[in-house]
Structures are given as structure tokens and as C-alpha cells.
Amino acid sequence: MPILKKLALYTSAGLTIATAGAQDRILPELPQANTPVALVAASDPASGKSEFRYQGNNTPPVIRVRPGNVLNVEYKNELAPQSREDCVGHPCMQMTNLHFHGLHVSPNPPQDDVLDMMASPGETLHYAVQIPPPQPPGLYWYHTHSHGESYVQDLDGMSGAIVVEGIEHYVPEVRNMRERIIVLRDLVLPNDAAARKTVMAAVAMQSTQCGAASEHPERVFTANGTLRPKIDISPGERQFWRIVNASPDLYADLELDSGPLEVVALDGMPLGYHDPSIRTRSMKHVLLPPAGRVEAIVTGPPTGSPTALRSHCFDTGPDGDPNPAMIVADIVARSTSNPQLRPPLGGAPVYAIFSATVLKRVDASEPQFVVNFTEDKEGFYINGQKFEMNSGPMLTVDVGSLQHWRVMNSTKEVHPFHIHQVHFLPYAVDGNPVKAPAWVDTVNVPYGGYVDLVMDFTDPIIRGMSLFHCHLLKHEDKGMMAKILFR
């Protein structure tokens, strides 16, 4: 059997690796903002893997909403009653739900509730997520969040992009640019040695040991379900790229050969949302932890200049997983540009400005809460506690203030910290000030180190029971998560 045909036996649903350098796949989109979404969780009959289905295919749609919209989703669980996959050491229970990652929405049902809204096979969930008028416009995403099964379902590709419209209010020129939404997911390397070698060669994966982790690589990145696609752009053309790292545990340290990224937003938060004096920021590379997003203006390289979008080696620590360098996509020239003018969104930009004095006061205060990540052979913990669905809240926070949190990592591997419903400002790592800090919803905590954060708990919409956790989803499934009650 030819190698490339053989590789098809190892693909997850919706992934394409039949030809090296295939064209970038255009993701399906809802016809207009505020359109109800009918999404299905299903099992691939050949592989047994879980997948999303939308309008008869297994490519999750891009959901577009506007501030003030209600996002209505009918989510049917049509997973096979008996799973052929293992979750945390036992067959998966085939439970599923949705998390609307990064949105500043209520954690109560029927909105972003991942604790009480849960569907078994044959059941349907109905979400009505109210996007608040001051929601920062940008790139968000949705994925399953069933405790104990999140890692496997996310690895299988149960995730998709959400765009909150209106980012042109902060950077007007992007409205006249061609927009590309790129979802990074995983392709598990085949067990067959020849097929494995072929896949690694296809993405020019780094062959030497990367960082302190001693194990062999297990997966590579795909972009919109394609292994090393070709992305076309005219020489000198400016395009608007929106990239989400939907991997359960791979880090994407992204760089373009042809020059820096002109970053507009991180984790869905426009740089200008909290500081109108900052519109864009030139960055040579951007490190996206699992769940991280970047939105940036990219300029087409000159004709005849081979260019690639690369992910560099990232050292996850001696107890971490290998995260070697590879090529994510090739950038190829085209003769003409085809900008996609989007209809203008009415209204004016919304700003949430915290004065330097207020931020300095929070920075200088003692931490009001300390998160400590630990692990052993029995599991993963926050402040010595392993998460259980019937656990009470680890802490209660009164809505309406900024708080200083410190997240400590007492392990030998990097952990990305994430909290639902809010963004935060990482301003110091191991006691050293962060250069050019930015508001995000996921941040890496170095092994043996700590990160200081300004937590924004000022939004009254977030009242209810929520979660914070490590966004290495296998760690979350094994207990590195805790409840927080916003009141």
C-alpha cells in the first residue's frame, strides 16, 4: 500500500493529509450573525472517534455573533452509547457539553454552564448565550468540557472558532483585508514506523531532542484539518489572520519567515480595548499555549521568497511532553488579491480603561488568592485538592473589583492557567515585570516558578459558579481544576 494512502488509516475525522502542501481549507460559516446553530456530537463509524457534525459534514463551523446577540445552539449527543476510546484509564462515558471559551458571559444555564448542563447519548442541550454589548470583539472558540472526557474529545477535534464582530472599531484597516481563520488541531502520529516518518518529514519536524522532555513526539499540528496546507497571499498584500490553538496540550510558538506579525488582539481581546493608545504591536513570534489565540495583520512576502508559518520548539520541562519545531503551513504567492469587505458594524468602540494608579495599587498589594499547581503519580491538584464534580467552590469572589492573584507551579512542567468568564493581566513572572503586558484568558506558568496577575472581576454578568484550571486537558481531567463562586 502506498504510504500516503496508508496514512489515511490513521487520520482523525475531518483531517486531510492525502497530499503534501494541500490548499488551506475554508471553514464553513453560519450564513449570518445570530443564526441558530444545530450542532451534533457523533461517533465516526470507522475509527470510533468523537466528532462534531454540522449540516451533514464533520467540519465544525465558524460561529459569528455581534455584541448584544443571543447565541442559540441546539446540541445533540448522538455519540455511540459504548465508546471505543479510553478517558482517564477507563472507557469514555460519552457525556458531552459545550464551553464558550473566553466569552464574558454568564456561567449559569442555559449559557456557559459546564457543570450542570451535560448530555448523555440521546439527549439534547439548548444553549442561549447572551453576548453582552461591551463584549470585546475578537476570536473566541467553543469546545467540549465534560470532566474526565475533555482531553479525548478535544484531541478528536471537537472544537470550533467563534468570531465576535466589530474588531474594525479598534483597527479600521482590517475591514478591507482578506480574513483567514485558522484552527490548529492535532494529528496523532501513526504507530507504523514508515508512516510516522513520512508525516514527520511532511512538516519538517525537528528530529533532535527539543527541550528537557525526553519522550518522543506524539502529534503534529494541522491547520483547518489539513497537514501543512498552502496559504496564498499576493506579494505585499496585507491579510488579517485569526489563529486559535485548539490542541489539548501542544504549544504553538508561531513565526513567519517573511517578517513580524502585526498583532491586533490576543485571546480575543483587542490590544486597544484597555488602552486606546495601543492599536497593534509588532511581534517576531507569538507563543500560543493550548487555548491561546492571536489576531494579526500579515504582509505577503516578495515574489520568489519561500515562506512558511512555523511553530518553534517549546521547552515544557523535564516532566513535560516534547514540543518540537515544525512547519504549520507554506505561504505561496498569487497574482491578484481578493479582499473580503465585511459590512460595517454600527456603533463606536467600547473601552474598559483602568488607570495606571489603580493597576499599580493592585500590583503592589499582597496576593488575595494563591493558586498552586502540584502533581504526583496519583493525579494533578490545585492547592492540594483534586477536582470532583460534587466539590464545593474553592473560593468565593464578590463581583466588582480587581484582584491580585499569584499562580504558582510546584511541578517540573509548564502549566497554562485558564479561568472561565474573565480576562486577566499577567504583569510579572518570577517577580520580574513583564515587558509589554497584555490582557489574556490563558497564561503559561513556568515550572518551579510563578506568575502575578491582575484579575478583572468587575463584570456583573459573571455571577454564578465558574471554573479555573490547567488547560492541558489531560491534567484538567485528572483533577487540576477548581470551582469559583462569583457573587
Coordinates of C-alpha atoms in Angstrom, one line a residue:
M1 CA 0.0 0.0 0.0
P2 CA 1.5 3.4 -0.9
I3 CA 2.5 5.4 2.2
L4 CA 0.1 8.3 1.6
K5 CA -2.9 6.0 1.2
K6 CA -1.8 4.1 4.3
L7 CA -1.7 7.4 6.3
A8 CA -5.5 7.8 5.8
L9 CA -6.0 4.9 8.2
Y10 CA -4.5 7.0 11.0
T11 CA -6.4 10.3 10.5
S12 CA -8.9 11.6 12.8
A13 CA -12.3 12.7 11.4
G14 CA -12.1 15.8 9.2
L15 CA -8.3 15.7 8.8
T16 CA -6.7 15.8 5.3
I17 CA -3.1 14.5 4.8
A18 CA -3.5 12.9 1.4
T19 CA -1.2 15.3 -0.4
A20 CA 1.7 17.4 1.0
G21 CA 1.0 21.1 0.6
A22 CA -2.7 20.9 0.1
Q23 CA -4.6 24.2 -0.2
D24 CA -5.8 25.8 3.0
R25 CA -9.4 24.6 3.7
I26 CA -12.1 27.3 4.0
L27 CA -14.2 26.6 7.1
P28 CA -18.0 26.6 6.8
E29 CA -19.7 29.6 8.4
L30 CA -23.2 30.4 9.5
P31 CA -25.0 32.5 6.9
Q32 CA -25.3 35.5 9.2
A33 CA -24.8 36.6 12.7
N34 CA -27.4 35.5 15.3
T35 CA -28.3 32.4 13.2
P36 CA -29.3 29.4 15.4
V37 CA -26.7 26.6 15.4
A38 CA -27.7 22.9 15.1
L39 CA -24.6 21.0 16.2
V40 CA -24.3 17.2 16.7
A41 CA -21.8 15.1 18.7
A42 CA -21.3 11.9 16.8
S43 CA -19.0 8.9 16.6
D44 CA -17.1 8.1 13.4
P45 CA -18.2 4.6 12.4
A46 CA -14.8 3.6 11.2
S47 CA -12.5 4.9 13.9
G48 CA -14.9 5.2 16.8
K49 CA -13.6 8.7 17.5
S50 CA -15.9 11.5 18.5
E51 CA -16.6 14.5 16.2
F52 CA -18.9 17.5 15.6
R53 CA -21.3 17.3 12.7
Y54 CA -22.8 20.4 11.1
Q55 CA -25.2 20.3 8.1
G56 CA -24.1 16.8 7.3
N57 CA -20.4 17.2 7.4
N58 CA -17.8 16.8 10.2
T59 CA -16.1 20.2 9.8
P60 CA -17.2 22.4 12.7
P61 CA -18.5 25.8 11.6
V62 CA -17.2 29.3 12.4
I63 CA -19.8 30.9 14.6
R64 CA -20.2 34.7 14.1
V65 CA -22.0 36.8 16.6
R66 CA -22.3 40.5 17.4
P67 CA -22.2 42.2 20.8
G68 CA -25.8 42.2 22.1
N69 CA -26.8 39.0 20.1
V70 CA -28.0 35.8 21.7
L71 CA -26.1 32.8 20.5
N72 CA -28.6 29.9 20.3
V73 CA -27.2 26.4 20.0
E74 CA -29.1 23.1 19.8
Y75 CA -26.5 20.5 20.8
K76 CA -27.5 16.8 20.2
N77 CA -25.5 14.0 21.7
E78 CA -25.6 11.2 19.1
L79 CA -22.3 9.6 20.3
A80 CA -22.3 5.8 20.3
P81 CA -23.6 4.5 23.7
Q82 CA -20.4 2.4 24.1
S83 CA -17.1 4.1 23.5
R84 CA -14.1 2.6 21.8
E85 CA -11.8 5.2 23.4
D86 CA -10.3 5.4 26.9
C87 CA -10.8 8.5 29.1
V88 CA -8.5 8.7 32.2
G89 CA -7.9 5.0 32.3
H90 CA -11.4 3.7 31.6
P91 CA -13.8 3.7 28.6
C92 CA -15.3 7.1 28.0
M93 CA -18.8 7.7 29.3
Q94 CA -19.8 9.5 26.2
M95 CA -21.0 12.6 28.1
T96 CA -20.7 15.9 26.4
N97 CA -21.4 19.6 26.6
L98 CA -20.1 23.0 25.3
H99 CA -17.8 25.7 26.7
F100 CA -17.8 29.1 25.0
H101 CA -14.1 29.8 25.8
G102 CA -13.2 33.4 26.6
L103 CA -16.6 35.0 26.3
H104 CA -17.7 37.3 29.1
V105 CA -21.0 35.6 29.6
S106 CA -22.9 34.0 32.5
P107 CA -21.8 30.7 33.8
N108 CA -25.4 29.8 34.7
P109 CA -27.7 27.7 32.5
P110 CA -28.6 28.0 29.6
Q111 CA -25.4 29.9 29.0
D112 CA -21.7 28.9 29.6
D113 CA -22.6 26.2 32.2
V114 CA -20.2 23.3 32.0
L115 CA -21.1 21.8 35.5
D116 CA -24.9 21.2 35.3
M117 CA -25.5 21.2 31.6
M118 CA -24.4 17.7 30.5
A119 CA -25.9 15.4 27.8
S120 CA -25.7 11.6 27.7
P121 CA -26.2 9.8 24.4
G122 CA -29.7 10.5 23.1
E123 CA -30.1 13.8 25.0
T124 CA -30.1 17.4 23.6
L125 CA -28.8 20.6 25.2
H126 CA -30.3 24.0 24.3
Y127 CA -27.9 27.0 24.9
A128 CA -29.0 30.7 24.8
V129 CA -25.8 32.6 25.4
Q130 CA -26.3 36.4 25.7
I131 CA -23.3 38.2 24.3
P132 CA -23.1 41.5 26.3
P133 CA -22.9 44.8 24.4
P134 CA -19.4 45.6 25.9
Q135 CA -18.1 42.1 24.9
P136 CA -14.5 42.6 23.4
P137 CA -14.7 41.8 19.7
G138 CA -12.3 39.2 18.5
L139 CA -11.6 35.5 18.2
Y140 CA -13.0 33.0 20.7
W141 CA -13.8 29.3 20.4
Y142 CA -16.1 26.5 21.6
H143 CA -15.1 23.1 22.7
T144 CA -16.5 20.3 24.9
H145 CA -15.9 20.4 28.6
S146 CA -17.2 17.2 30.1
H147 CA -14.9 16.5 33.1
G148 CA -12.9 13.4 32.5
E149 CA -13.6 13.3 28.8
S150 CA -12.4 16.8 27.7
Y151 CA -8.9 15.6 26.6
V152 CA -10.1 12.8 24.3
Q153 CA -13.0 14.8 22.8
D154 CA -10.7 17.8 22.1
L155 CA -8.0 15.6 20.7
D156 CA -10.6 14.1 18.3
G157 CA -11.3 17.6 17.0
M158 CA -14.5 18.7 18.9
S159 CA -13.8 22.4 18.7
G160 CA -14.5 25.4 16.5
A161 CA -14.0 29.1 16.2
I162 CA -16.3 31.9 17.4
V163 CA -15.9 35.5 16.0
V164 CA -17.4 38.4 17.9
E165 CA -17.7 41.0 15.2
G166 CA -16.5 44.6 15.5
I167 CA -12.7 44.5 15.7
E168 CA -12.5 47.1 12.9
H169 CA -13.7 49.6 15.6
Y170 CA -10.2 49.3 17.0
V171 CA -8.2 48.7 13.8
P172 CA -10.3 50.1 10.9
E173 CA -7.9 48.9 8.2
V174 CA -8.7 45.2 8.8
R175 CA -12.2 45.6 7.3
N176 CA -10.6 45.9 3.8
M177 CA -8.4 42.9 4.2
R178 CA -8.9 39.2 3.3
E179 CA -9.7 37.4 6.6
R180 CA -8.4 33.9 7.4
I181 CA -9.5 31.9 10.3
I182 CA -7.0 29.1 11.1
V183 CA -7.8 26.4 13.7
L184 CA -4.8 24.4 14.9
R185 CA -5.6 20.9 15.9
D186 CA -3.6 17.6 16.4
L187 CA -2.8 14.7 14.1
V188 CA -1.7 11.7 16.1
L189 CA 1.5 10.2 14.7
P190 CA 1.0 6.7 13.3
N191 CA 2.4 3.7 15.1
D192 CA 3.6 2.3 11.7
A193 CA 7.3 3.4 11.6
A194 CA 7.3 4.3 7.8
A195 CA 4.0 6.2 8.0
R196 CA 5.2 8.0 11.1
K197 CA 8.4 9.0 9.4
T198 CA 6.5 10.3 6.4
V199 CA 4.2 12.5 8.5
M200 CA 7.2 13.9 10.4
A201 CA 9.1 14.6 7.2
A202 CA 6.0 16.3 5.7
V203 CA 6.1 19.0 8.3
A204 CA 9.9 19.1 8.6
M205 CA 9.6 18.2 12.3
Q206 CA 12.7 18.8 14.4
S207 CA 14.5 15.4 14.7
T208 CA 16.8 16.3 17.6
Q209 CA 15.5 16.4 21.2
C210 CA 13.6 19.5 22.0
G211 CA 13.9 20.9 25.5
A212 CA 14.2 18.9 28.7
A213 CA 11.4 16.4 27.9
S214 CA 12.9 13.0 26.9
E215 CA 10.0 11.3 25.3
H216 CA 9.3 11.0 21.6
P217 CA 6.8 13.4 19.9
E218 CA 3.3 12.0 19.6
R219 CA 1.5 14.5 17.4
V220 CA 1.8 17.3 14.8
F221 CA -0.3 20.4 14.0
T222 CA -2.8 20.6 11.3
A223 CA -4.4 23.8 10.1
N224 CA -8.1 23.7 9.4
G225 CA -7.9 19.9 9.2
T226 CA -5.0 19.8 6.7
L227 CA -1.4 18.8 7.2
R228 CA 0.9 21.6 6.0
P229 CA -1.5 23.5 3.7
K230 CA -0.6 26.2 1.3
I231 CA -1.9 29.7 2.2
D232 CA -2.0 32.1 -0.7
I233 CA -1.3 35.8 -0.5
S234 CA -0.1 38.3 -3.1
P235 CA 3.3 40.0 -2.6
G236 CA 2.8 43.0 -0.4
E237 CA -0.8 42.1 0.3
R238 CA -2.0 42.6 3.9
Q239 CA -4.3 39.9 5.2
F240 CA -6.0 39.6 8.6
W241 CA -5.2 36.2 10.2
R242 CA -7.1 34.9 13.2
I243 CA -5.5 31.8 14.7
V244 CA -6.7 29.6 17.6
N245 CA -4.6 26.8 19.2
A246 CA -7.3 24.2 19.7
S247 CA -4.8 21.4 20.7
P248 CA -5.4 19.8 24.1
D249 CA -1.7 20.1 25.0
L250 CA 0.6 21.2 22.1
Y251 CA 2.1 24.7 22.3
A252 CA 2.3 26.8 19.1
D253 CA 5.3 29.2 19.1
L254 CA 4.4 30.8 15.8
E255 CA 6.6 32.8 13.5
L256 CA 6.5 33.8 9.8
D257 CA 9.8 33.5 7.8
S258 CA 9.0 36.7 5.9
G259 CA 8.7 39.1 8.9
P260 CA 6.9 40.0 12.1
L261 CA 3.2 39.7 12.9
E262 CA 1.3 43.0 13.4
V263 CA -0.7 41.8 16.3
V264 CA -4.2 43.3 16.8
A265 CA -5.6 41.1 19.6
L266 CA -4.6 38.2 22.0
D267 CA -7.2 35.7 23.4
G268 CA -10.0 37.7 21.7
M269 CA -9.0 40.9 23.5
P270 CA -8.1 43.8 21.2
L271 CA -4.9 45.5 22.4
G272 CA -6.7 48.8 22.4
Y273 CA -9.7 47.6 24.5
H274 CA -7.9 48.6 27.7
D275 CA -5.5 51.2 26.2
P276 CA -6.7 53.2 23.2
S277 CA -3.1 54.3 22.5
I278 CA -2.2 50.8 21.5
R279 CA -3.7 49.7 18.2
T280 CA -1.2 47.0 17.1
R281 CA 2.1 45.5 18.3
S282 CA 4.8 44.1 16.1
M283 CA 5.9 40.7 17.3
K284 CA 8.5 38.4 15.7
H285 CA 6.8 35.4 17.2
V286 CA 3.8 34.6 19.3
L287 CA 3.6 31.8 21.8
L288 CA 0.1 30.3 21.9
P289 CA -0.5 27.9 24.8
P290 CA -3.3 25.4 24.3
A291 CA -6.5 27.6 24.0
G292 CA -4.5 30.7 23.1
R293 CA -5.5 32.9 20.2
V294 CA -3.8 35.6 18.1
E295 CA -5.2 38.0 15.6
A296 CA -2.6 39.7 13.4
I297 CA -2.0 41.5 10.1
V298 CA 0.3 39.6 7.8
T299 CA 2.1 41.0 4.8
G300 CA 2.7 38.9 1.7
P301 CA 6.4 38.2 1.0
P302 CA 8.1 39.3 -2.2
T303 CA 7.8 37.0 -5.3
G304 CA 10.2 34.1 -5.2
S305 CA 10.7 34.2 -1.4
P306 CA 9.9 30.8 0.1
T307 CA 8.0 31.5 3.3
A308 CA 6.5 29.3 5.9
L309 CA 4.4 29.6 9.1
R310 CA 6.4 27.7 11.7
S311 CA 5.9 26.6 15.2
H312 CA 9.2 26.6 17.1
C313 CA 10.5 24.2 19.8
F314 CA 9.0 25.0 23.2
D315 CA 10.6 23.5 26.4
T316 CA 7.7 22.2 28.5
G317 CA 10.1 21.0 31.3
P318 CA 11.7 17.7 32.3
D319 CA 8.2 16.2 33.2
G320 CA 6.5 17.7 30.2
D321 CA 5.8 16.5 26.7
P322 CA 8.0 17.1 23.7
N323 CA 7.0 20.1 21.7
P324 CA 9.4 20.1 18.7
A325 CA 9.6 22.6 15.8
M326 CA 7.6 22.0 12.7
I327 CA 6.1 23.8 9.7
V328 CA 2.4 24.5 10.1
A329 CA 1.8 25.9 6.6
D330 CA 3.5 27.2 3.4
I331 CA 2.9 30.7 2.2
V332 CA 2.6 30.9 -1.6
A333 CA 2.2 33.9 -3.9
R334 CA -0.9 34.5 -6.0
S335 CA -1.2 37.1 -8.8
T336 CA -4.2 39.0 -7.6
S337 CA -5.7 39.9 -4.3
N338 CA -9.3 39.3 -3.3
P339 CA -10.2 41.3 -0.2
Q340 CA -13.3 40.4 1.6
L341 CA -15.1 43.6 2.5
R342 CA -17.3 42.9 5.5
P343 CA -20.4 45.0 6.2
P344 CA -19.6 47.8 8.7
L345 CA -20.8 47.2 12.3
G346 CA -22.6 50.2 13.7
G347 CA -21.7 51.9 16.9
A348 CA -18.4 53.0 18.4
P349 CA -15.6 51.2 20.1
V350 CA -16.1 50.3 23.7
Y351 CA -13.1 50.8 26.1
A352 CA -12.5 49.5 29.6
I353 CA -9.7 51.7 30.9
F354 CA -8.1 51.1 34.3
S355 CA -5.9 53.9 35.4
A356 CA -2.2 53.3 35.9
T357 CA -2.7 54.3 39.6
V358 CA -5.3 51.6 40.1
L359 CA -3.3 48.9 38.4
K360 CA -0.2 49.9 40.4
R361 CA -2.1 49.6 43.6
V362 CA -3.3 46.1 42.7
D363 CA 0.2 45.1 41.6
A364 CA 1.8 46.3 44.9
S365 CA -0.8 44.6 47.1
E366 CA -0.3 41.2 48.7
P367 CA -2.0 38.4 46.7
Q368 CA -5.6 38.0 47.6
F369 CA -5.5 34.4 46.4
V370 CA -2.7 31.9 45.5
V371 CA -3.2 29.1 43.1
N372 CA -0.6 26.3 43.5
F373 CA -0.3 23.6 40.8
T374 CA 1.1 20.3 42.0
E375 CA 1.1 16.7 40.7
D376 CA 2.2 13.2 41.7
K377 CA 1.6 9.7 40.4
E378 CA -1.9 9.7 41.7
G379 CA -3.1 12.8 39.9
F380 CA -3.0 16.6 39.5
Y381 CA -4.0 19.2 42.1
I382 CA -4.8 22.8 42.8
N383 CA -3.8 23.8 46.4
G384 CA -3.6 20.1 47.3
Q385 CA -7.1 19.3 46.2
K386 CA -8.2 17.1 43.3
F387 CA -11.3 18.3 41.5
E388 CA -14.6 16.4 41.9
M389 CA -17.9 17.3 40.2
N390 CA -19.6 17.4 43.6
S391 CA -16.8 19.6 45.1
G392 CA -17.8 23.0 46.6
P393 CA -16.2 26.2 45.5
M394 CA -12.6 26.6 46.4
L395 CA -13.2 30.3 46.9
T396 CA -16.0 33.0 46.6
V397 CA -15.3 36.3 45.0
D398 CA -17.5 39.4 45.2
V399 CA -18.0 40.8 41.8
G400 CA -17.0 44.4 41.3
S401 CA -13.2 44.6 41.9
L402 CA -9.8 43.9 40.5
Q403 CA -7.7 41.4 42.5
H404 CA -4.1 40.3 42.7
W405 CA -3.7 36.6 42.2
R406 CA -0.5 34.6 42.2
V407 CA -0.3 31.3 40.3
M408 CA 2.5 29.0 41.4
N409 CA 3.8 26.0 39.7
S410 CA 5.5 23.5 42.0
T411 CA 5.9 20.9 39.3
K412 CA 8.6 20.1 36.7
E413 CA 6.5 21.0 33.7
V414 CA 4.8 24.1 32.3
H415 CA 1.1 24.5 33.1
P416 CA -1.2 27.0 31.2
F417 CA -3.6 28.7 33.7
H418 CA -7.1 29.5 32.4
I419 CA -10.2 30.9 34.2
H420 CA -13.7 31.0 32.7
Q421 CA -15.7 34.2 32.1
V422 CA -12.9 36.8 32.6
H423 CA -9.6 38.1 31.2
F424 CA -6.6 39.0 33.3
L425 CA -3.3 40.9 33.1
P426 CA -0.1 38.9 33.7
Y427 CA 2.3 41.6 34.9
A428 CA 5.2 39.7 36.5
V429 CA 6.9 36.3 36.1
D430 CA 9.0 35.0 38.9
G431 CA 8.9 38.5 40.4
N432 CA 10.2 40.2 37.2
P433 CA 8.0 42.7 35.4
V434 CA 6.5 41.5 32.1
K435 CA 7.6 43.6 29.1
A436 CA 4.5 45.0 27.2
P437 CA 1.9 43.0 29.2
A438 CA -1.4 42.2 27.5
W439 CA -4.8 41.0 28.8
V440 CA -5.4 37.3 28.1
D441 CA -7.5 34.4 29.4
T442 CA -4.7 31.8 29.4
V443 CA -1.1 32.1 30.5
N444 CA 1.8 29.8 30.9
V445 CA 3.2 29.3 34.4
P446 CA 6.9 28.3 34.3
Y447 CA 7.8 25.1 36.1
G448 CA 9.2 25.9 39.5
G449 CA 8.0 29.5 39.1
Y450 CA 5.0 31.8 39.5
V451 CA 3.0 34.4 37.7
D452 CA 1.3 37.5 39.2
L453 CA -2.0 38.5 37.7
V454 CA -4.5 41.4 37.8
M455 CA -7.8 39.6 37.7
D456 CA -10.7 41.6 36.3
F457 CA -13.8 40.6 38.4
T458 CA -15.7 43.9 37.6
D459 CA -18.3 42.5 35.2
P460 CA -21.7 41.9 36.9
I461 CA -22.7 39.4 34.2
I462 CA -20.3 36.7 35.5
R463 CA -22.3 35.9 38.7
G464 CA -22.6 32.2 39.4
M465 CA -20.4 29.1 39.7
S466 CA -17.4 29.0 37.4
L467 CA -14.1 27.2 37.0
F468 CA -10.3 27.8 36.8
H469 CA -7.9 25.1 35.7
C470 CA -4.8 24.0 33.8
H471 CA -5.6 24.0 30.1
L472 CA -3.5 20.9 29.5
L473 CA -6.8 19.0 29.2
K474 CA -5.4 15.7 30.4
H475 CA -4.3 17.4 33.6
E476 CA -7.7 19.0 34.0
D477 CA -9.4 15.6 33.5
K478 CA -7.1 14.2 36.2
G479 CA -8.0 16.8 38.8
M480 CA -6.2 20.1 38.1
M481 CA -9.3 22.2 38.2
A482 CA -11.4 24.1 40.9
K483 CA -14.6 25.9 41.3
I484 CA -15.0 29.6 42.0
L485 CA -18.3 31.2 43.0
F486 CA -18.8 34.8 41.7
R487 CA -21.5 36.6 43.7

